[in-house]
Tab-separated table of C-alpha atoms in Angstrom:
chain	number	residue	atom	x	y	z
A	1	MET	CA	-5.125	24.295	-4.666
A	2	SER	CA	-7.618	25.787	-2.253
A	3	GLY	CA	-11.081	25.336	-0.557
A	4	PRO	CA	-11.139	21.392	0.433
A	5	LEU	CA	-7.447	21.096	0.673
A	6	SER	CA	-6.722	23.978	3.313
A	7	LEU	CA	-5.416	22.464	6.525
A	8	PRO	CA	-5.244	23.871	9.910
A	9	GLY	CA	-2.025	23.852	11.737
A	10	ALA	CA	-1.531	20.762	13.944
A	11	PRO	CA	-0.802	21.707	17.526
A	12	PRO	CA	3.137	21.163	19.011
A	13	VAL	CA	3.322	17.413	20.237
A	14	ASP	CA	5.278	15.899	22.527
A	15	THR	CA	6.914	13.142	21.043
A	16	THR	CA	7.434	10.657	24.069
A	17	ASP	CA	3.682	9.825	24.480
A	18	PHE	CA	0.718	9.137	22.303
A	19	THR	CA	-1.864	10.813	24.181
A	20	GLU	CA	-2.036	13.296	21.706
A	21	LEU	CA	-2.465	11.385	18.432
A	22	SER	CA	-6.393	12.132	18.487
A	23	THR	CA	-5.624	16.215	18.169
A	24	LEU	CA	-3.956	15.186	15.298
A	25	SER	CA	-6.756	13.063	13.682
A	26	ALA	CA	-8.978	15.822	12.501
A	27	PRO	CA	-6.477	17.657	10.399
A	28	VAL	CA	-5.460	14.257	8.612
A	29	TYR	CA	-9.443	13.256	7.811
A	30	ASN	CA	-10.019	17.141	6.559
A	31	ALA	CA	-7.040	16.558	3.995
A	32	VAL	CA	-7.911	13.008	2.960
A	33	SER	CA	-11.490	14.156	2.285
A	34	GLY	CA	-10.279	17.079	0.432
A	35	LEU	CA	-8.066	14.935	-1.678
A	36	ALA	CA	-10.933	12.856	-2.507
A	37	PHE	CA	-12.780	15.930	-3.846
A	38	GLU	CA	-9.836	17.036	-6.015
A	39	VAL	CA	-9.376	13.173	-7.382
A	40	VAL	CA	-12.979	13.212	-8.401
A	41	GLN	CA	-12.440	16.838	-10.270
A	42	LEU	CA	-9.202	15.423	-11.499
A	43	LEU	CA	-10.666	12.484	-13.147
A	44	GLN	CA	-13.138	14.375	-14.849
A	45	SER	CA	-10.343	16.712	-16.541
A	46	THR	CA	-8.385	16.122	-19.452
A	47	ASP	CA	-5.182	16.898	-17.626
A	48	SER	CA	-4.080	13.296	-16.865
A	49	THR	CA	-0.743	14.034	-15.208
A	50	ALA	CA	-2.272	16.029	-12.776
A	51	LEU	CA	-3.680	12.806	-11.335
A	52	PHE	CA	-0.330	11.715	-10.065
A	53	GLY	CA	-0.176	14.422	-7.415
A	54	SER	CA	3.183	15.316	-5.821
A	55	CYS	CA	5.898	12.746	-5.184
A	56	SER	CA	8.936	15.058	-4.197
A	57	SER	CA	11.090	13.456	-1.630
A	58	CYS	CA	8.754	13.219	1.572
A	59	TRP	CA	11.743	13.279	3.725
A	60	LYS	CA	13.261	16.746	2.897
A	61	SER	CA	12.652	19.537	5.460
A	62	GLN	CA	10.743	21.731	3.515
A	63	THR	CA	7.412	24.362	4.108
A	64	HIS	CA	6.346	24.680	0.536
A	65	SER	CA	3.580	22.537	-0.306
A	66	PRO	CA	4.459	20.798	-3.491
A	67	TRP	CA	0.787	20.698	-4.380
A	68	LYS	CA	1.030	23.717	-5.392
A	69	SER	CA	3.823	23.269	-7.915
A	70	ASP	CA	3.797	23.159	-11.619
A	71	PRO	CA	1.688	20.109	-12.998
A	72	GLY	CA	4.494	19.703	-15.411
A	73	ARG	CA	7.045	18.891	-13.173
A	74	LEU	CA	7.142	15.204	-13.649
A	75	ASN	CA	10.278	14.301	-11.870
A	76	ILE	CA	8.735	14.944	-8.699
A	77	ARG	CA	5.444	13.456	-9.529
A	78	THR	CA	6.299	9.876	-10.838
A	79	SER	CA	9.133	8.705	-8.888
A	80	GLY	CA	6.935	6.877	-5.920
A	81	GLY	CA	5.202	5.312	-9.408
A	82	ILE	CA	8.459	4.171	-10.775
A	83	ALA	CA	9.542	2.790	-7.522
A	84	GLY	CA	6.331	0.944	-6.974
A	85	GLY	CA	6.391	-0.705	-10.188
A	86	ILE	CA	9.984	-2.009	-10.027
A	87	GLU	CA	9.151	-3.333	-6.503
A	88	ILE	CA	6.294	-5.324	-7.406
A	89	CYS	CA	8.210	-7.303	-10.472
A	90	ILE	CA	10.544	-8.367	-7.826
A	91	THR	CA	8.699	-9.251	-4.923
A	92	PHE	CA	5.409	-10.793	-6.778
A	93	PRO	CA	5.867	-14.581	-6.329
A	94	THR	CA	6.122	-14.086	-2.738
A	95	GLU	CA	2.649	-12.322	-2.756
A	96	TYR	CA	1.492	-15.183	-4.690
A	97	VAL	CA	2.401	-17.625	-2.552
A	98	LYS	CA	1.010	-15.693	0.487
A	99	THR	CA	-2.113	-15.218	-0.823
A	100	GLN	CA	-2.771	-19.072	-1.572
A	101	LEU	CA	-2.101	-19.920	1.806
A	102	GLN	CA	-4.527	-17.296	3.162
A	103	LEU	CA	-7.102	-18.795	0.723
A	104	ASP	CA	-6.322	-22.248	1.690
A	105	GLU	CA	-8.881	-22.961	4.408
A	106	LYS	CA	-8.909	-25.939	6.898
A	107	ALA	CA	-12.326	-26.955	6.095
A	108	ASN	CA	-11.750	-27.940	2.610
A	109	PRO	CA	-9.107	-29.941	3.612
A	110	PRO	CA	-5.811	-27.560	3.178
A	111	LYS	CA	-4.287	-28.088	-0.449
A	112	TYR	CA	-0.696	-26.837	0.717
A	113	LYS	CA	1.182	-28.372	3.319
A	114	GLY	CA	3.459	-25.230	3.710
A	115	ILE	CA	5.196	-22.731	1.253
A	116	GLY	CA	7.495	-24.919	-0.361
A	117	ASP	CA	4.718	-27.217	-1.094
A	118	CYS	CA	2.709	-24.274	-2.481
A	119	VAL	CA	5.522	-23.376	-4.851
A	120	LYS	CA	5.910	-27.025	-5.891
A	121	GLN	CA	2.468	-27.567	-6.670
A	122	THR	CA	1.995	-24.125	-8.565
A	123	VAL	CA	5.474	-25.185	-10.714
A	124	ASP	CA	4.268	-28.537	-11.329
A	125	GLY	CA	0.657	-27.417	-12.694
A	126	HIS	CA	1.704	-24.045	-14.391
A	127	GLY	CA	5.131	-23.605	-14.744
A	128	VAL	CA	7.327	-20.692	-13.305
A	129	ARG	CA	5.006	-18.392	-14.674
A	130	GLY	CA	2.084	-19.678	-12.587
A	131	LEU	CA	4.007	-17.984	-9.783
A	132	TYR	CA	3.259	-14.377	-11.431
A	133	ARG	CA	-0.514	-15.231	-11.911
A	134	GLY	CA	-2.234	-12.026	-10.966
A	135	LEU	CA	0.983	-9.954	-11.637
A	136	SER	CA	-0.511	-7.625	-14.166
A	137	SER	CA	-3.189	-6.339	-11.848
A	138	LEU	CA	-0.811	-5.563	-9.378
A	139	LEU	CA	1.599	-3.867	-11.638
A	140	TYR	CA	-0.970	-1.788	-13.204
A	141	GLY	CA	-2.240	-0.733	-9.709
A	142	SER	CA	1.211	-0.193	-7.939
A	143	ILE	CA	2.440	2.684	-9.950
A	144	PRO	CA	-0.599	4.719	-8.991
A	145	LYS	CA	-0.805	3.429	-5.534
A	146	ALA	CA	2.802	4.378	-4.748
A	147	ALA	CA	2.391	7.921	-6.358
A	148	VAL	CA	-0.834	8.234	-4.200
A	149	ARG	CA	0.854	6.992	-1.046
A	150	PHE	CA	3.884	9.188	-1.199
A	151	GLY	CA	1.948	12.425	-2.828
A	152	VAL	CA	-0.577	12.059	0.168
A	153	PHE	CA	2.028	11.515	2.900
A	154	GLU	CA	4.280	14.690	1.249
A	155	PHE	CA	1.139	17.178	1.285
A	156	LEU	CA	0.343	16.107	4.802
A	157	SER	CA	3.842	16.121	5.889
A	158	ASN	CA	4.343	19.781	4.767
A	159	LYS	CA	1.334	20.881	6.502
A	160	MET	CA	2.324	19.151	10.041
A	161	ARG	CA	6.037	19.852	10.237
A	162	ASP	CA	7.070	22.092	13.329
A	163	GLU	CA	8.812	25.398	12.916
A	164	SER	CA	11.987	24.097	12.463
A	165	GLY	CA	10.676	21.965	9.250
A	166	LYS	CA	10.809	18.927	11.361
A	167	LEU	CA	8.228	15.915	11.154
A	168	ASP	CA	8.298	14.250	14.733
A	169	SER	CA	7.284	10.131	14.559
A	170	LYS	CA	3.391	10.908	15.957
A	171	ARG	CA	2.907	13.081	13.026
A	172	GLY	CA	4.350	10.939	10.838
A	173	PHE	CA	2.014	8.104	11.801
A	174	MET	CA	-0.887	10.169	11.224
A	175	CYS	CA	0.557	11.093	7.738
A	176	GLY	CA	0.884	7.628	6.884
A	177	LEU	CA	-2.382	6.622	8.280
A	178	GLY	CA	-3.922	9.192	5.795
A	179	ALA	CA	-1.805	8.239	2.865
A	180	GLY	CA	-2.766	4.422	3.597
A	181	VAL	CA	-6.326	5.271	3.801
A	182	ALA	CA	-6.100	7.554	0.572
A	183	GLU	CA	-4.302	4.506	-1.600
A	184	ALA	CA	-6.783	2.150	-0.355
A	185	VAL	CA	-9.970	3.756	-1.453
A	186	PHE	CA	-8.491	5.067	-5.064
A	187	VAL	CA	-6.195	2.373	-5.952
A	188	VAL	CA	-5.757	-0.926	-3.388
A	189	CYS	CA	-9.121	-2.098	-3.040
A	190	PRO	CA	-9.945	-2.699	-6.930
A	191	MET	CA	-6.552	-3.592	-7.412
A	192	GLU	CA	-6.302	-6.174	-4.799
A	193	THR	CA	-9.814	-7.489	-5.272
A	194	VAL	CA	-8.598	-8.481	-9.165
A	195	LYS	CA	-5.382	-10.026	-8.017
A	196	VAL	CA	-6.895	-12.421	-5.079
A	197	LYS	CA	-9.625	-13.622	-7.971
A	198	PHE	CA	-7.035	-14.018	-10.266
A	199	ILE	CA	-4.770	-16.289	-8.147
A	200	HIS	CA	-7.749	-17.795	-6.647
A	201	ASP	CA	-9.169	-18.814	-9.910
A	202	GLN	CA	-5.774	-20.397	-10.969
A	203	THR	CA	-6.695	-23.132	-8.105
A	204	SER	CA	-9.980	-24.094	-9.881
A	205	ALA	CA	-10.495	-27.381	-12.054
A	206	ASN	CA	-11.507	-24.946	-14.976
A	207	PRO	CA	-9.962	-21.448	-14.910
A	208	LYS	CA	-12.299	-18.740	-16.390
A	209	TYR	CA	-10.036	-15.824	-16.561
A	210	LYS	CA	-7.625	-15.671	-19.729
A	211	GLY	CA	-5.902	-12.500	-18.961
A	212	PHE	CA	-5.970	-9.190	-17.023
A	213	PHE	CA	-8.661	-7.234	-19.115
A	214	HIS	CA	-10.883	-10.145	-20.015
A	215	GLY	CA	-10.747	-10.936	-16.097
A	216	VAL	CA	-11.778	-7.342	-15.096
A	217	ARG	CA	-14.431	-7.713	-18.146
A	218	GLU	CA	-15.890	-10.817	-16.443
A	219	ILE	CA	-15.811	-9.718	-12.964
A	220	VAL	CA	-17.552	-6.227	-13.929
A	221	ARG	CA	-20.193	-8.332	-16.203
A	222	THR	CA	-21.097	-10.861	-13.468
A	223	GLU	CA	-20.649	-8.968	-10.326
A	224	GLY	CA	-21.100	-5.314	-11.540
A	225	LEU	CA	-18.280	-2.688	-10.571
A	226	LYS	CA	-18.986	-3.479	-6.883
A	227	GLY	CA	-17.419	-6.746	-7.823
A	228	THR	CA	-13.854	-5.015	-7.906
A	229	TYR	CA	-14.664	-3.226	-4.674
A	230	GLN	CA	-15.001	-5.969	-2.268
A	231	GLY	CA	-13.492	-6.093	1.127
A	232	LEU	CA	-13.299	-2.503	1.276
A	233	THR	CA	-13.550	-1.767	4.973
A	234	ALA	CA	-10.638	-4.519	5.639
A	235	THR	CA	-8.637	-2.800	2.986
A	236	VAL	CA	-9.146	0.461	4.482
A	237	LEU	CA	-7.990	-1.162	7.965
A	238	LYS	CA	-5.155	-2.805	6.611
A	239	GLN	CA	-3.896	-0.256	4.070
A	240	GLY	CA	-4.503	2.949	6.723
A	241	SER	CA	-2.546	0.612	9.619
A	242	ASN	CA	0.111	-0.749	7.182
A	243	GLN	CA	1.393	3.181	6.124
A	244	ALA	CA	0.745	4.526	9.427
A	245	ILE	CA	3.221	2.115	11.239
A	246	ARG	CA	5.629	2.079	8.203
A	247	PHE	CA	5.702	5.805	8.407
A	248	TYR	CA	5.866	6.020	11.875
A	249	VAL	CA	8.923	3.679	12.198
A	250	MET	CA	10.794	5.336	9.105
A	251	THR	CA	10.449	8.754	10.570
A	252	SER	CA	11.564	7.564	14.005
A	253	LEU	CA	14.523	5.930	12.504
A	254	ARG	CA	15.387	8.519	10.355
A	255	ASN	CA	15.227	11.401	13.026
A	256	TRP	CA	17.365	8.996	15.326
A	257	TYR	CA	19.847	8.650	12.735
A	258	LYS	CA	20.195	12.402	11.936
A	259	GLY	CA	20.191	13.345	15.430
A	260	ASP	CA	20.733	17.053	15.586
A	261	ASP	CA	21.850	17.444	11.642
A	262	PRO	CA	18.519	17.568	9.839
A	263	ASN	CA	20.886	17.658	6.625
A	264	LYS	CA	22.714	14.757	7.316
A	265	ALA	CA	22.731	12.375	4.460
A	266	ILE	CA	21.562	8.595	4.812
A	267	ASN	CA	23.353	6.125	2.850
A	268	PRO	CA	20.482	3.762	0.357
A	269	LEU	CA	21.665	0.949	2.242
A	270	ILE	CA	20.811	2.482	5.715
A	271	THR	CA	17.503	3.564	4.262
A	272	GLY	CA	16.739	0.157	3.082
A	273	CYS	CA	17.381	-1.451	6.061
A	274	PHE	CA	14.961	1.091	7.863
A	275	GLY	CA	12.507	-0.076	5.275
A	276	ALA	CA	12.744	-3.298	5.948
A	277	VAL	CA	12.504	-3.035	9.936
A	278	ALA	CA	9.293	-0.746	9.058
A	279	GLY	CA	7.898	-3.455	6.984
A	280	ALA	CA	8.596	-6.294	9.309
A	281	VAL	CA	6.780	-4.208	12.268
A	282	SER	CA	3.772	-3.540	9.941
A	283	VAL	CA	3.593	-7.422	9.256
A	284	PHE	CA	3.122	-8.464	12.561
A	285	GLY	CA	1.000	-5.824	13.492
A	286	ASN	CA	-1.641	-6.565	10.741
A	287	THR	CA	-1.547	-9.536	9.329
A	288	PRO	CA	-4.887	-10.864	10.634
A	289	LEU	CA	-6.729	-7.961	8.630
A	290	ASP	CA	-4.639	-8.943	5.697
A	291	VAL	CA	-6.083	-12.642	6.069
A	292	ILE	CA	-9.447	-10.936	6.447
A	293	LYS	CA	-9.204	-8.897	3.404
A	294	THR	CA	-7.983	-11.804	1.278
A	295	ARG	CA	-10.991	-14.169	2.276
A	296	MET	CA	-13.590	-11.058	1.688
A	297	GLN	CA	-12.017	-10.590	-1.517
A	298	GLY	CA	-11.855	-14.448	-3.125
A	299	LEU	CA	-14.092	-16.268	-5.252
A	300	GLU	CA	-15.970	-17.555	-2.414
A	301	ALA	CA	-16.590	-13.935	-0.663
A	302	HIS	CA	-20.094	-14.646	-1.025
A	303	LYS	CA	-19.850	-16.694	2.235
A	304	TYR	CA	-19.360	-13.964	4.563
A	305	LYS	CA	-22.027	-10.999	5.318
A	306	SER	CA	-19.377	-8.755	6.594
A	307	THR	CA	-15.818	-8.183	7.574
A	308	MET	CA	-17.012	-8.866	11.188
A	309	ASP	CA	-18.540	-12.276	9.863
A	310	CYS	CA	-15.857	-13.314	8.130
A	311	ALA	CA	-13.125	-12.759	11.247
A	312	VAL	CA	-15.845	-14.558	13.285
A	313	LYS	CA	-16.329	-17.520	11.072
A	314	ILE	CA	-12.469	-17.605	10.654
A	315	MET	CA	-11.938	-17.958	14.159
A	316	LYS	CA	-14.923	-20.545	14.846
A	317	HIS	CA	-14.025	-22.956	12.313
A	318	GLU	CA	-10.123	-22.419	12.317
A	319	GLY	CA	-8.764	-20.876	15.231
A	320	PRO	CA	-6.738	-18.038	16.030
A	321	ALA	CA	-3.651	-19.245	13.824
A	322	ALA	CA	-5.393	-18.950	10.828
A	323	PHE	CA	-5.215	-15.183	11.224
A	324	TYR	CA	-1.608	-15.480	10.810
A	325	LYS	CA	-1.595	-17.807	7.749
A	326	GLY	CA	0.780	-16.526	5.095
A	327	THR	CA	3.033	-14.482	7.512
A	328	VAL	CA	6.164	-15.844	6.425
A	329	PRO	CA	5.935	-15.312	2.605
A	330	ARG	CA	4.455	-11.798	3.428
A	331	LEU	CA	7.279	-10.870	5.803
A	332	GLY	CA	9.550	-11.708	3.082
A	333	ARG	CA	7.701	-9.781	0.402
A	334	VAL	CA	6.952	-6.731	2.841
A	335	CYS	CA	10.562	-6.504	4.073
A	336	MET	CA	11.990	-6.489	0.468
A	337	ASP	CA	8.930	-4.225	-0.769
A	338	VAL	CA	9.387	-1.428	1.766
A	339	ALA	CA	13.227	-1.539	1.494
A	340	ILE	CA	13.194	-1.284	-2.285
A	341	VAL	CA	10.241	1.181	-2.823
A	342	PHE	CA	12.074	3.582	-0.420
A	343	ILE	CA	15.722	3.244	-1.969
A	344	ILE	CA	14.225	3.586	-5.416
A	345	TYR	CA	11.920	6.232	-4.789
A	346	GLU	CA	14.623	8.767	-3.138
A	347	GLU	CA	17.278	7.472	-5.944
A	348	VAL	CA	15.096	8.169	-8.479
A	349	VAL	CA	14.055	11.445	-7.295
A	350	LYS	CA	17.736	12.123	-7.360
A	351	VAL	CA	17.996	11.197	-10.925
A	352	LEU	CA	15.156	12.962	-12.454
A	353	ASN	CA	15.916	16.176	-10.501
A	354	VAL	CA	18.998	16.091	-12.654
A	355	VAL	CA	17.191	15.141	-16.082
A	356	TRP	CA	14.426	17.626	-15.476
A	357	LYS	CA	15.938	20.648	-13.581
A	358	THR	CA	13.338	22.598	-11.894
A	359	ASP	CA	13.631	26.257	-10.356
């Protein structure tokens, strides 16, 4: 690819401080903007496989840009999507509980006394299947989300490595930021909006959504397409900070573990531990944004004029503790999420490289 995806080389950066992060932001912005242009073109094309970008192993030291690879190389383009799909099926009940707790406002008064009470009420009222309400929206979205995330990160990281092929932690932070913004705009915002509405709908006396496709049709019919893009600003802030923090931590830990040997193999269990740590750091770093995003996407989002108005009202009526509602279930889900995704992603890449041999 050429044109919008061209990216100037980033200047060398001292990895001991963050003073030069701003010098890296312009290349990331250019790359993400270029990606948006390319995605629009791809959506208008008939080649559906091209939509998933590149998903080759984002931790290998290589200078070749996989975006220039043969579009038929499915072994490096679908691994992130497979990892995302498996992960969400495993961890969704914790996502459900987290969302319910975040939607539960103090002024109502609260419907749930805590995590255990939320699970109990859900199972008593809807059975175990109730804990999977809204899974379809995340499952359909998790596959392209992970594909976009790893594809964009791979593209950016290949452009920002130093002469020896190494990606330092600060550049990993900026690459993660770009990946998070891209996945938020193209996949996460509509996916999360539908998920939150589905979960919120279940608490109503007369739920109106009968299934994923029926729910999406009803949302679009009553609110228009913009009904699936509520809370976009909060979503971009959340996903951008999410991936920036996670890839920064992962890059730092992997570089620390490998030391002076960039080809040193990392056991999948160690990768999982690194992923869990990265996930935990991101939870404590941006849960307030997650709470705001959830409120902006719920069935009562009309109460808020903007992202800032939502934050002000939460602080005024519920206090600062409300910004950390759902932290415990989110912590459990995200730690498993990041650990599982990185493990599965790298292992699937290995398997697919054997099944579909490439030059």
